[in-house]
XYZ file of C-alpha atoms in Angstrom:
708
model
C 23.472 -30.778 16.081
C 19.899 -31.929 14.168
C 18.459 -32.706 17.646
C 19.644 -29.609 19.084
C 18.297 -27.774 16.235
C 14.673 -29.494 16.337
C 14.294 -29.004 19.843
C 14.794 -25.341 19.382
C 12.192 -25.156 16.136
C 9.757 -26.458 18.281
C 10.494 -24.190 21.098
C 9.935 -21.159 18.864
C 7.057 -22.272 17.140
C 5.155 -23.111 20.678
C 6.539 -19.782 21.988
C 4.778 -18.101 18.516
C 1.450 -19.960 19.255
C 1.287 -18.578 22.482
C 2.269 -15.109 21.833
C -0.517 -15.304 19.503
C -2.809 -17.335 21.566
C -2.424 -14.649 24.741
C -4.043 -11.977 22.336
C -7.121 -10.856 21.600
C -9.927 -11.230 18.891
C -9.698 -9.093 15.974
C -13.035 -6.280 16.237
C -14.465 -4.323 14.584
C -13.158 -1.492 16.757
C -9.579 -2.445 16.105
C -9.913 -2.053 12.157
C -10.237 1.295 12.567
C -7.520 1.902 14.706
C -4.760 0.728 12.015
C -3.190 3.831 10.522
C -2.447 4.070 6.832
C 0.663 5.397 5.044
C 0.104 7.170 2.015
C 2.152 9.125 -0.708
C 5.553 8.356 -0.220
C 8.345 10.234 -1.408
C 11.903 10.284 -1.284
C 14.087 14.067 -1.182
C 16.188 13.976 -4.442
C 19.603 13.956 -1.746
C 17.975 10.310 -0.471
C 18.413 11.287 3.376
C 14.790 11.941 3.536
C 11.419 10.556 3.248
C 8.296 12.420 2.967
C 4.422 10.849 3.473
C 0.821 10.982 4.972
C -0.394 9.362 8.004
C -3.818 8.370 7.922
C -6.066 8.142 11.322
C -9.330 7.163 11.724
C -11.507 7.556 14.752
C -14.532 5.224 14.217
C -15.760 6.946 17.237
C -15.873 10.758 16.443
C -16.807 9.277 12.538
C -13.312 11.745 11.674
C -10.922 10.886 9.357
C -7.660 13.119 9.559
C -4.223 12.805 7.332
C -1.121 14.748 8.223
C 2.387 15.049 6.958
C 5.062 13.077 8.339
C 8.972 12.943 7.954
C 11.883 10.664 8.885
C 15.603 9.932 7.762
C 15.708 7.503 5.026
C 17.261 4.847 8.011
C 13.878 4.990 9.805
C 15.049 7.161 12.813
C 14.014 10.878 13.650
C 10.255 10.221 12.242
C 8.229 13.418 13.411
C 4.751 14.893 11.622
C 5.523 17.402 10.189
C 2.193 19.194 9.646
C -0.498 19.976 12.453
C -3.463 21.661 10.733
C -6.849 20.735 12.140
C -8.217 19.821 8.633
C -5.121 17.414 7.623
C -3.076 17.788 4.789
C -2.289 15.406 1.636
C -0.198 14.845 -1.468
C 3.107 16.068 0.046
C 6.143 16.535 -2.545
C 9.891 18.156 -2.978
C 10.674 20.446 -4.545
C 13.469 19.164 -6.976
C 16.155 21.111 -4.888
C 14.722 19.702 -1.779
C 14.458 22.936 0.015
C 10.317 23.040 -0.277
C 7.812 20.540 -0.084
C 4.298 21.012 -1.553
C 0.878 19.760 -0.409
C -2.611 20.074 -0.297
C -5.372 20.844 2.057
C -8.268 22.549 2.871
C -7.173 24.613 5.843
C -8.842 27.690 3.812
C -11.723 26.246 2.622
C -11.447 24.871 -0.865
C -8.555 22.368 -1.155
C -5.295 24.215 -2.663
C -2.059 24.056 -2.973
C 0.387 24.607 0.098
C 3.868 24.906 0.195
C 6.759 25.197 3.228
C 10.111 24.585 4.283
C 10.863 21.041 4.130
C 12.831 22.593 6.826
C 9.469 23.095 9.004
C 8.247 26.826 9.452
C 3.916 28.479 8.417
C 2.967 27.433 5.084
C 2.082 29.930 2.884
C -1.087 28.888 0.836
C -0.465 29.193 -3.470
C -3.322 28.675 -5.128
C -6.887 29.799 -4.041
C -8.977 28.266 -6.101
C -12.711 27.076 -5.370
C -12.506 24.062 -7.970
C -9.873 22.084 -6.321
C -6.383 20.925 -6.448
C -5.803 17.451 -7.080
C -1.991 14.890 -7.680
C 0.088 18.273 -7.572
C 3.337 17.421 -9.883
C 6.426 19.746 -9.762
C 8.684 20.802 -13.024
C 11.658 19.956 -12.578
C 13.259 23.265 -13.034
C 11.565 24.301 -9.577
C 9.498 27.018 -11.716
C 5.592 25.684 -12.055
C 3.871 22.938 -9.839
C 0.897 21.622 -12.636
C -2.414 19.684 -11.012
C -5.477 18.404 -11.671
C -9.337 20.536 -11.877
C -12.579 20.035 -12.492
C -13.351 22.918 -14.199
C -16.258 24.175 -17.335
C -14.264 24.408 -20.182
C -15.663 28.039 -21.455
C -13.793 28.839 -18.058
C -10.036 27.022 -17.571
C -8.323 29.049 -14.956
C -10.610 31.575 -14.554
C -11.735 30.474 -11.162
C -14.194 34.175 -11.056
C -15.772 32.399 -14.112
C -16.055 29.084 -12.983
C -17.285 29.575 -9.459
C -20.326 32.126 -10.709
C -21.511 29.141 -12.486
C -21.430 26.414 -9.442
C -23.225 29.339 -7.752
C -25.743 29.630 -9.310
C -26.304 25.850 -10.255
C -25.676 24.419 -6.699
C -27.545 28.044 -4.672
C -30.516 28.292 -7.647
C -34.180 27.176 -7.205
C -33.877 24.688 -9.725
C -31.789 21.481 -9.278
C -31.726 19.390 -12.676
C -29.427 17.555 -14.953
C -28.988 17.739 -18.654
C -27.007 14.991 -21.043
C -26.863 15.468 -24.857
C -24.335 12.334 -25.347
C -23.279 9.471 -22.995
C -20.855 9.210 -19.862
C -22.907 11.838 -18.453
C -22.562 10.970 -14.913
C -19.118 9.076 -13.636
C -18.355 7.007 -10.616
C -20.711 8.967 -8.308
C -20.933 12.373 -10.039
C -22.957 13.707 -12.277
C -20.672 15.616 -15.497
C -23.149 19.067 -15.447
C -20.207 19.887 -18.237
C -17.530 20.044 -16.176
C -14.133 18.749 -17.194
C -10.784 17.780 -15.328
C -7.523 19.623 -16.691
C -4.369 20.179 -16.092
C -3.735 23.873 -14.732
C 0.036 24.949 -14.192
C 0.840 27.057 -10.746
C 3.721 29.784 -11.136
C 5.887 27.833 -7.885
C 6.377 32.195 -7.227
C 3.502 33.585 -7.400
C 0.157 30.991 -7.737
C -0.792 32.574 -11.007
C -2.374 29.400 -12.069
C -3.329 29.018 -15.982
C -4.765 25.910 -17.786
C -2.494 23.372 -19.842
C -5.630 21.448 -21.103
C -8.218 23.598 -22.691
C -11.246 22.193 -24.629
C -14.309 20.140 -24.026
C -12.543 16.984 -22.268
C -11.367 15.472 -19.583
C -7.416 15.239 -19.769
C -6.513 13.957 -18.257
C -9.594 11.701 -17.799
C -11.232 9.560 -14.573
C -9.278 6.588 -13.028
C -9.174 4.889 -9.349
C -5.428 5.527 -8.568
C -3.222 4.202 -10.764
C 0.249 5.730 -11.672
C 0.502 10.221 -12.386
C -1.707 10.952 -15.279
C 1.592 13.459 -16.908
C 4.910 14.508 -16.553
C 6.893 17.026 -16.991
C 9.617 16.972 -19.545
C 13.361 17.235 -17.922
C 13.698 20.770 -19.147
C 10.817 21.671 -18.180
C 9.340 23.088 -21.666
C 6.827 20.400 -22.400
C 4.298 18.359 -20.527
C 2.536 14.752 -20.882
C -0.521 14.204 -20.503
C -3.180 11.748 -21.104
C -6.880 12.407 -22.837
C -9.496 10.362 -25.030
C -10.961 12.439 -27.628
C -13.157 9.328 -29.128
C -16.483 10.332 -30.087
C -18.433 7.832 -28.147
C -16.337 7.748 -24.785
C -19.312 5.617 -23.176
C -17.830 2.568 -25.393
C -14.310 3.428 -26.210
C -11.129 3.164 -23.820
C -9.193 4.922 -26.644
C -7.025 6.691 -24.293
C -3.760 8.700 -25.865
C -0.854 10.575 -24.746
C -0.697 14.305 -25.768
C 2.702 16.793 -25.658
C 1.689 19.789 -25.296
C 4.468 23.086 -24.488
C 4.662 24.911 -21.577
C 4.631 28.213 -23.990
C 1.174 27.571 -25.044
C 2.290 28.378 -28.541
C 1.366 25.038 -30.419
C -1.800 22.829 -29.868
C -1.161 19.469 -27.893
C -0.169 16.817 -29.891
C -1.263 13.487 -30.081
C 1.677 11.108 -30.284
C 0.049 7.814 -29.691
C -3.030 7.921 -32.177
C -1.833 4.969 -34.034
C -3.001 2.663 -31.284
C -7.431 2.575 -31.289
C -6.278 1.388 -27.866
C -5.368 2.380 -24.623
C -2.365 4.782 -24.204
C -1.936 6.706 -20.825
C 0.404 7.308 -17.629
C 3.356 9.251 -19.281
C 6.209 9.293 -18.061
C 10.075 10.963 -19.336
C 13.244 9.406 -19.416
C 15.688 11.447 -17.577
C 17.900 11.781 -20.218
C 14.804 13.204 -21.867
C 14.973 10.245 -25.103
C 11.413 8.555 -24.430
C 8.383 8.989 -22.822
C 7.491 5.439 -21.270
C 3.549 5.107 -21.180
C 1.186 1.890 -20.543
C -0.448 0.617 -23.692
C -3.279 -2.072 -24.658
C -3.592 -3.317 -27.869
C -7.597 -4.411 -27.401
C -9.658 -1.388 -28.024
C -12.778 -1.814 -26.080
C -11.211 -4.057 -24.092
C -10.477 -2.184 -20.392
C -8.629 -5.511 -19.259
C -6.441 -6.308 -21.444
C -3.067 -6.537 -21.058
C -1.464 -3.820 -19.896
C 1.849 -3.657 -20.967
C 5.250 -1.104 -20.910
C 6.002 1.267 -23.848
C 8.439 3.566 -24.943
C 8.153 6.633 -26.830
C 11.364 7.630 -29.159
C 10.700 11.687 -28.984
C 13.440 12.002 -31.470
C 11.874 9.359 -34.278
C 8.373 8.965 -33.285
C 8.676 4.820 -33.103
C 7.469 3.163 -29.853
C 7.776 0.389 -29.164
C 6.525 -2.254 -26.367
C 9.357 -3.240 -24.234
C 7.119 -6.147 -22.208
C 5.133 -7.841 -24.156
C 6.787 -11.653 -23.016
C 5.352 -10.347 -19.852
C 1.870 -11.350 -19.226
C 0.772 -9.746 -16.485
C -0.246 -6.167 -16.016
C 2.353 -3.760 -15.496
C 1.075 -1.529 -12.595
C 2.916 1.507 -11.361
C 6.819 2.271 -13.254
C 9.749 4.135 -12.985
C 13.122 5.167 -14.676
C 16.416 4.269 -13.282
C 18.138 7.584 -12.656
C 20.580 6.181 -15.820
C 17.569 5.647 -18.504
C 18.674 2.189 -18.744
C 16.052 0.433 -17.039
C 12.361 0.621 -15.966
C 11.163 -0.587 -12.597
C 7.545 -1.873 -12.460
C 5.570 -3.123 -10.086
C 2.651 -6.156 -11.257
C 0.328 -8.426 -9.536
C 1.446 -11.944 -9.511
C 0.149 -15.486 -7.712
C -1.428 -12.761 -4.966
C 1.611 -10.773 -4.588
C 2.911 -7.540 -6.239
C 6.389 -7.547 -6.729
C 9.277 -5.277 -8.487
C 10.566 -5.946 -11.615
C 12.931 -3.962 -14.333
C 13.074 -3.943 -17.707
C 15.937 -3.853 -19.579
C 15.358 -0.368 -22.721
C 18.662 -2.240 -24.483
C 17.855 -6.221 -23.842
C 14.388 -6.591 -23.438
C 14.947 -8.509 -20.455
C 12.526 -8.933 -17.554
C 14.304 -9.373 -13.767
C 12.827 -9.939 -10.711
C 13.884 -7.406 -8.638
C 11.987 -7.992 -4.934
C 8.791 -9.862 -3.856
C 7.682 -8.560 -0.461
C 4.097 -9.531 -0.289
C 2.251 -6.491 -1.199
C 3.695 -3.575 -2.812
C 1.694 -0.759 -2.355
C 4.051 2.225 -3.672
C 7.804 2.414 -4.104
C 10.684 4.950 -4.849
C 13.712 4.019 -6.217
C 16.520 5.979 -5.032
C 18.687 8.222 -7.545
C 21.976 6.623 -7.565
C 19.306 3.145 -8.339
C 21.084 1.667 -5.169
C 17.957 1.677 -2.586
C 14.367 0.968 -2.657
C 11.611 2.412 -0.083
C 8.633 1.297 -0.362
C 5.541 0.218 1.770
C 3.898 -2.785 1.822
C 1.330 -5.091 4.215
C 0.114 -8.603 4.306
C -2.708 -10.347 5.338
C -0.792 -10.545 8.692
C 0.359 -7.173 8.940
C -0.880 -4.283 8.649
C 0.918 -1.664 6.530
C 4.572 -0.137 7.233
C 7.259 1.234 5.308
C 10.406 -0.617 4.573
C 13.897 -0.019 2.399
C 15.823 -3.065 -0.100
C 19.472 -2.082 -0.782
C 20.029 -2.785 -4.969
C 23.287 -4.306 -6.440
C 23.044 -5.291 -9.787
C 19.166 -5.501 -9.720
C 18.929 -7.720 -6.895
C 17.478 -6.387 -3.849
C 19.040 -7.354 0.274
C 16.776 -8.265 2.933
C 13.783 -6.166 3.684
C 14.821 -3.743 6.185
C 11.458 -2.103 8.494
C 11.702 1.813 9.145
C 8.399 2.344 10.682
C 6.090 0.476 13.522
C 2.945 2.603 13.420
C 1.202 -0.294 14.038
C 2.756 -1.796 16.377
C 0.459 -1.283 19.178
C -2.411 -2.909 17.570
C -0.157 -5.969 16.221
C 0.827 -6.310 19.409
C -2.444 -6.265 21.145
C -4.842 -8.073 18.511
C -4.586 -11.659 17.169
C -3.923 -10.265 12.801
C -4.411 -13.689 11.534
C -1.668 -14.755 8.988
C -3.083 -16.783 5.346
C -2.475 -20.024 3.983
C -2.355 -20.462 0.441
C -3.922 -23.724 -1.569
C -4.160 -24.287 -4.710
C -7.425 -25.895 -5.918
C -8.365 -27.683 -9.516
C -10.649 -25.634 -11.369
C -12.801 -26.360 -14.139
C -11.147 -28.138 -16.684
C -8.275 -28.591 -14.268
C -6.991 -25.197 -14.240
C -4.807 -24.259 -11.141
C -6.887 -22.155 -8.952
C -4.874 -20.442 -5.876
C -7.178 -20.066 -2.687
C -6.168 -17.595 0.626
C -7.247 -18.923 4.101
C -7.349 -16.996 6.864
C -8.618 -19.166 10.306
C -10.145 -18.110 13.080
C -9.178 -16.896 16.302
C -7.819 -19.120 18.495
C -8.085 -21.676 16.277
C -8.844 -25.257 17.125
C -7.971 -27.926 14.269
C -10.043 -30.419 16.133
C -13.006 -28.463 16.068
C -15.539 -27.179 13.833
C -16.098 -23.178 12.100
C -18.150 -21.962 9.945
C -16.480 -21.095 6.157
C -16.813 -17.647 4.060
C -16.302 -17.625 0.772
C -15.084 -14.022 -0.249
C -15.733 -13.871 -4.378
C -13.612 -11.152 -5.230
C -15.142 -7.649 -7.665
C -13.629 -7.321 -10.796
C -14.096 -9.295 -12.008
C -10.082 -8.793 -13.630
C -8.321 -8.370 -10.156
C -7.050 -10.557 -7.433
C -7.264 -11.036 -3.833
C -3.517 -10.226 -2.905
C -1.765 -10.975 0.158
C -2.458 -8.029 1.742
C -3.517 -6.665 4.940
C -7.474 -5.382 4.906
C -10.613 -5.380 7.111
C -12.143 -8.556 5.225
C -9.276 -10.520 6.512
C -9.302 -9.903 9.644
C -13.012 -9.189 11.220
C -14.659 -12.533 10.240
C -11.946 -14.867 11.531
C -11.831 -12.170 14.682
C -15.560 -13.860 15.327
C -15.195 -16.994 15.078
C -14.986 -18.166 11.007
C -13.202 -19.450 7.955
C -12.686 -17.269 5.438
C -11.754 -18.079 1.923
C -10.591 -15.939 -0.741
C -10.155 -17.244 -3.772
C -8.741 -16.061 -7.561
C -10.908 -17.547 -10.687
C -10.440 -17.422 -13.416
C -11.004 -13.423 -15.010
C -8.590 -12.567 -12.152
C -5.523 -11.413 -12.868
C -1.660 -13.131 -11.615
C -1.927 -15.483 -13.260
C -1.042 -14.636 -16.997
C -3.467 -12.649 -19.441
C -4.591 -15.705 -21.282
C -6.482 -16.712 -17.124
C -8.190 -13.162 -17.141
C -9.521 -13.700 -20.228
C -11.009 -16.387 -20.156
C -13.860 -14.786 -18.431
C -15.077 -12.763 -21.725
C -17.646 -14.096 -22.519
C -18.546 -16.647 -19.815
C -19.164 -14.775 -16.762
C -21.504 -17.133 -15.650
C -20.090 -20.299 -16.695
C -15.835 -21.914 -16.027
C -16.283 -19.179 -12.982
C -18.869 -20.167 -11.333
C -17.423 -23.995 -11.524
C -14.215 -22.897 -10.360
C -15.962 -21.257 -6.962
C -17.819 -24.402 -6.664
C -14.915 -26.699 -6.667
C -12.751 -24.380 -4.439
C -15.606 -25.073 -2.651
C -15.471 -29.108 -3.341
C -12.416 -28.959 -1.077
C -12.513 -26.320 1.392
C -15.535 -28.367 2.896
C -13.014 -31.016 2.810
C -10.678 -29.670 5.160
C -11.322 -31.121 8.756
C -12.217 -28.185 10.856
C -14.565 -26.564 8.608
C -18.858 -27.824 9.281
C -20.239 -28.729 5.640
C -23.122 -27.754 6.941
C -22.665 -24.269 7.965
C -21.590 -22.338 4.271
C -22.051 -18.888 3.651
C -20.598 -16.656 0.378
C -20.267 -12.837 -0.051
C -19.126 -10.750 -2.707
C -18.736 -7.285 -3.685
C -19.179 -5.971 -7.423
C -18.825 -8.531 -9.428
C -18.738 -10.804 -6.119
C -22.133 -9.516 -5.733
C -23.151 -10.359 -8.934
C -22.178 -13.359 -8.376
C -23.770 -13.955 -4.925
C -27.305 -12.776 -6.806
C -26.059 -16.166 -9.571
C -25.448 -18.403 -6.937
C -29.066 -18.061 -5.555
C -30.345 -18.988 -8.733
C -27.615 -21.994 -9.426
C -26.780 -23.838 -6.153
C -28.420 -24.380 -2.457
C -24.614 -25.145 -0.903
C -24.545 -22.341 1.050
C -26.593 -20.909 4.110
C -26.372 -17.780 3.415
C -25.398 -15.281 0.993
C -24.473 -11.327 1.173
C -24.457 -9.267 -1.995
C -23.204 -5.739 -2.411
C -23.230 -3.474 -5.204
C -23.430 -6.759 -7.433
C -25.315 -6.882 -11.172
C -29.348 -8.767 -10.812
C -30.334 -8.261 -14.716
C -27.862 -7.273 -17.291
C -29.966 -5.765 -19.528
C -31.699 -2.807 -17.341
C -27.977 -2.919 -15.648
C -26.524 -1.823 -19.515
C -28.639 0.882 -19.924
C -27.712 2.461 -16.424
C -23.817 1.852 -15.956
C -21.870 4.923 -17.373
C -19.066 2.989 -18.551
C -20.334 0.912 -21.621
C -17.095 -0.530 -22.627
C -17.429 -3.375 -19.538
C -20.938 -4.759 -20.474
C -19.784 -4.829 -24.467
C -16.397 -6.903 -24.096
C -17.335 -9.051 -21.437
C -21.276 -9.632 -22.427
C -20.469 -9.599 -26.187
C -22.725 -6.493 -27.266
C -25.149 -5.194 -25.989
C -28.458 -6.204 -25.180
C -30.166 -6.515 -28.811
C -27.522 -8.426 -30.313
C -26.011 -10.597 -27.750
C -28.039 -13.195 -25.741
C -25.688 -13.142 -23.114
C -27.404 -10.476 -21.353
C -30.086 -13.187 -20.954
C -28.015 -16.662 -20.632
C -25.902 -14.996 -17.666
C -28.372 -12.383 -15.607
C -29.300 -13.671 -12.060
C -32.901 -12.189 -12.861
C -33.635 -15.556 -15.661
C -33.432 -17.927 -12.243
C -35.056 -16.172 -9.789
C -37.440 -19.212 -9.810
C -34.933 -21.504 -7.861
C -34.619 -18.648 -4.929
C -34.088 -20.012 -1.910
C -30.866 -18.975 0.075
C -31.055 -15.777 3.015
C -29.837 -13.266 1.405
C -28.486 -9.969 2.842
C -28.229 -7.084 0.582
C -26.460 -3.600 -0.007
C -26.215 -1.069 -2.047
C -25.611 2.765 -2.570
C -27.617 5.613 -4.159
C -24.527 7.309 -5.783
C -23.329 4.311 -7.577
C -23.357 5.429 -10.992
C -21.378 1.799 -11.825
C -23.721 -0.513 -10.705
C -26.987 1.442 -10.127
C -28.695 0.822 -6.934
C -31.855 -0.101 -9.097
C -29.886 -3.346 -9.364
C -30.160 -4.154 -5.143
C -33.801 -3.357 -5.058
C -35.095 -5.816 -7.911
C -32.469 -8.693 -6.102
C -34.511 -7.383 -3.179
C -37.941 -7.759 -4.448
C -37.503 -10.933 -6.257
C -35.971 -12.487 -2.922
C -38.983 -10.756 -1.078
C -41.137 -12.182 -3.630
C -39.985 -15.902 -2.927
C -40.410 -15.698 0.354
C -36.460 -15.634 0.301
C -35.054 -14.441 4.160
C -33.914 -11.242 2.966
C -32.272 -7.826 4.065
C -31.835 -4.691 2.070
C -29.407 -1.893 3.130
C -28.951 1.058 1.019
C -26.434 3.379 1.829
C -28.206 7.082 1.164
C -24.231 9.079 0.322
C -22.011 5.707 -1.010
C -21.242 4.723 -4.194
C -19.496 1.525 -5.372
C -17.454 1.670 -2.512
C -18.593 3.089 0.874
C -16.428 5.960 2.970
C -14.080 4.659 5.795
C -17.042 5.150 7.585
C -19.598 3.550 6.015
C -17.613 0.415 5.851
C -18.128 0.587 9.801
C -21.838 -0.382 8.634
C -21.112 -3.079 5.882
C -19.178 -5.194 9.013
C -21.639 -4.799 11.269
C -24.631 -6.116 8.783
C -22.428 -8.878 7.504
C -21.249 -10.375 11.323
C -24.934 -10.052 12.226
C -26.488 -11.834 9.340
C -23.680 -14.830 9.658
C -24.127 -15.080 12.633
C -27.623 -15.322 12.231
C -26.942 -18.265 9.487
C -24.437 -19.630 10.786
C -23.580 -19.149 14.288
C -20.377 -17.383 14.574
C -19.878 -14.568 17.320
C -22.587 -11.029 16.754
C -21.404 -7.907 16.479
C -20.545 -5.977 19.270
C -24.008 -3.714 18.256
C -26.343 -3.944 15.942
C -26.754 -3.560 12.263
C -29.999 -1.478 13.248
C -28.520 0.780 16.100
C -25.438 1.459 13.581
C -27.622 2.482 10.846
C -29.485 5.556 13.345
C -26.416 6.485 15.037
C -27.294 5.165 17.683
C -23.839 3.837 18.875
C -21.808 6.018 19.231
C -22.067 10.142 21.040
C -19.846 12.055 17.674
C -19.220 14.737 19.710
C -17.618 12.764 22.506
C -16.873 9.368 21.127
C -18.426 7.704 24.215
C -20.953 4.722 23.463
C -24.555 5.401 23.574
C -26.829 2.679 25.043
C -29.876 2.334 22.613
C -33.087 1.821 24.013
C -34.018 -2.212 23.399
C -30.557 -2.149 21.926
C -27.867 -4.031 23.632
C -24.601 -1.815 23.493
């Protein structure tokens, strides 16, 4: 019996290895064949799932999203909209009869409404300031959305259009500021504010619910919704920060305003000087749940889940004992539980917390869960999920007493690529870091891996720095293994998912123990029998880019480095970045009262630079201004270190999906030169000069002197 079982397992493993070996190596072009699933929602009756399916055409530089529907069991998946310019952000009306969505099919982004059974869409709004994050009121009469308006205009679109067009089309183009946070991420504010506007679901008439010279809601990069309707549709809760020094303040608060407009907005979290946000009313209307931090000025403080009692006005934290960040969350229909996801040791599980007892229960662990929807009877969770070796798909689990069944896969949008291409899974290893700290490392082996061979290795340092590498499909995890590299992704101190104390250890020690952690990780990696210790490379983005600049002055063990959007000189960075709360907390002050701006600045160690380095930045990066990369490149050149500079003309801190193809190309070419992995399918110069594809036909071009 045991012998037969052993033989069965052995045969299964051999078949799996043979199947993987039969597939070809992953390429840059394969990455752009992967389809994305976004904006997942389940209909009120639980029978239908709506989502957007994103497709990319690298050859024509075109990305488009369309709305799809499928039955809750995964059957009958069908494309629902077909507009030439695409559609996004679909959301069911409370009765399930209608779907609202955003499209620019008639010019600017506006709201459209279509019957859930199909037919022609009706344009609901017609404004020039754009529409984002639509939310239907529970009574179905209103749709709230955010839009960037001039405060003096509010919802008066003629006023907004007049100012905007005069400014953009006039003979003079300039910016003016009288206070900090005058630009953010990739855009200058130029007098605009983000407001919540309210559209009549029948007539499309629009009014401003959050007037004034404040961002209501503030800027954010993803995350939970920043406003919500009360169950009786008479009130809206929203985020806003009214502090005077916005560049140094994380003190967003939760405000409420009556839809009648008869009373001014009311700050219900004024007693907390740190972050409060992302409100969500309980179905019974008694509470507002929201995220809360306790440390002012610290954007990476523990995100807790709190509730506000609408009757008493008192707030209490539900998850203080849970020492990882609470991300998105949803109420159970009976208002007795809150379900939330959180980063935990490289995964993103779902938990639930009881309002009565405060007990926290893990509900579902399934690698990286990007989004989830709880059914109205609390018996089912539908979610999008991915892992390093598996692109995103839709799954569901049934629930009983807060425990989940085995996952049921509902979609198969990426099967064609998965069946054809070797998408490599990740292995996990734990390493002792500085002071014996446990450091988790993801390891991805190359295509056609042979344990008897020696391979070049690339260590990839994540950004944040208060983030974590997750078991999630992404380009870096596949493009380089497809070209013959072992890639390693470590979560050193400062990473999330390993307890808040571990996350907090990087603040005030920017190039200290985190650097030691990464060196100890490298020590263990070179001990692996299939890693060539003489062909080590490292790369990083944002904080990872900073760490590459730091590596330059503190180690020569790598044969090549690649620094993207990295901080080179902390003092000049402080004077040009937008969110000053970030360096003020992590470097413990300002350049004139903290020595850490010199202690942890790579610019003070240029005399040690010797490793060949690729430097990449974007001119519209206002988080880490591109002049940081110019300084880094100048220093490398003056030290006679082989180096290359690439500056995107239109990219910010995160290049666009198409610009990322140049990123992959440049890295492959750089590491090919110094580590010996496979070369990219085209040269960096060729792609940069738009000489790879004819964007009209999608045909591959040949360039004089460059092999296609």
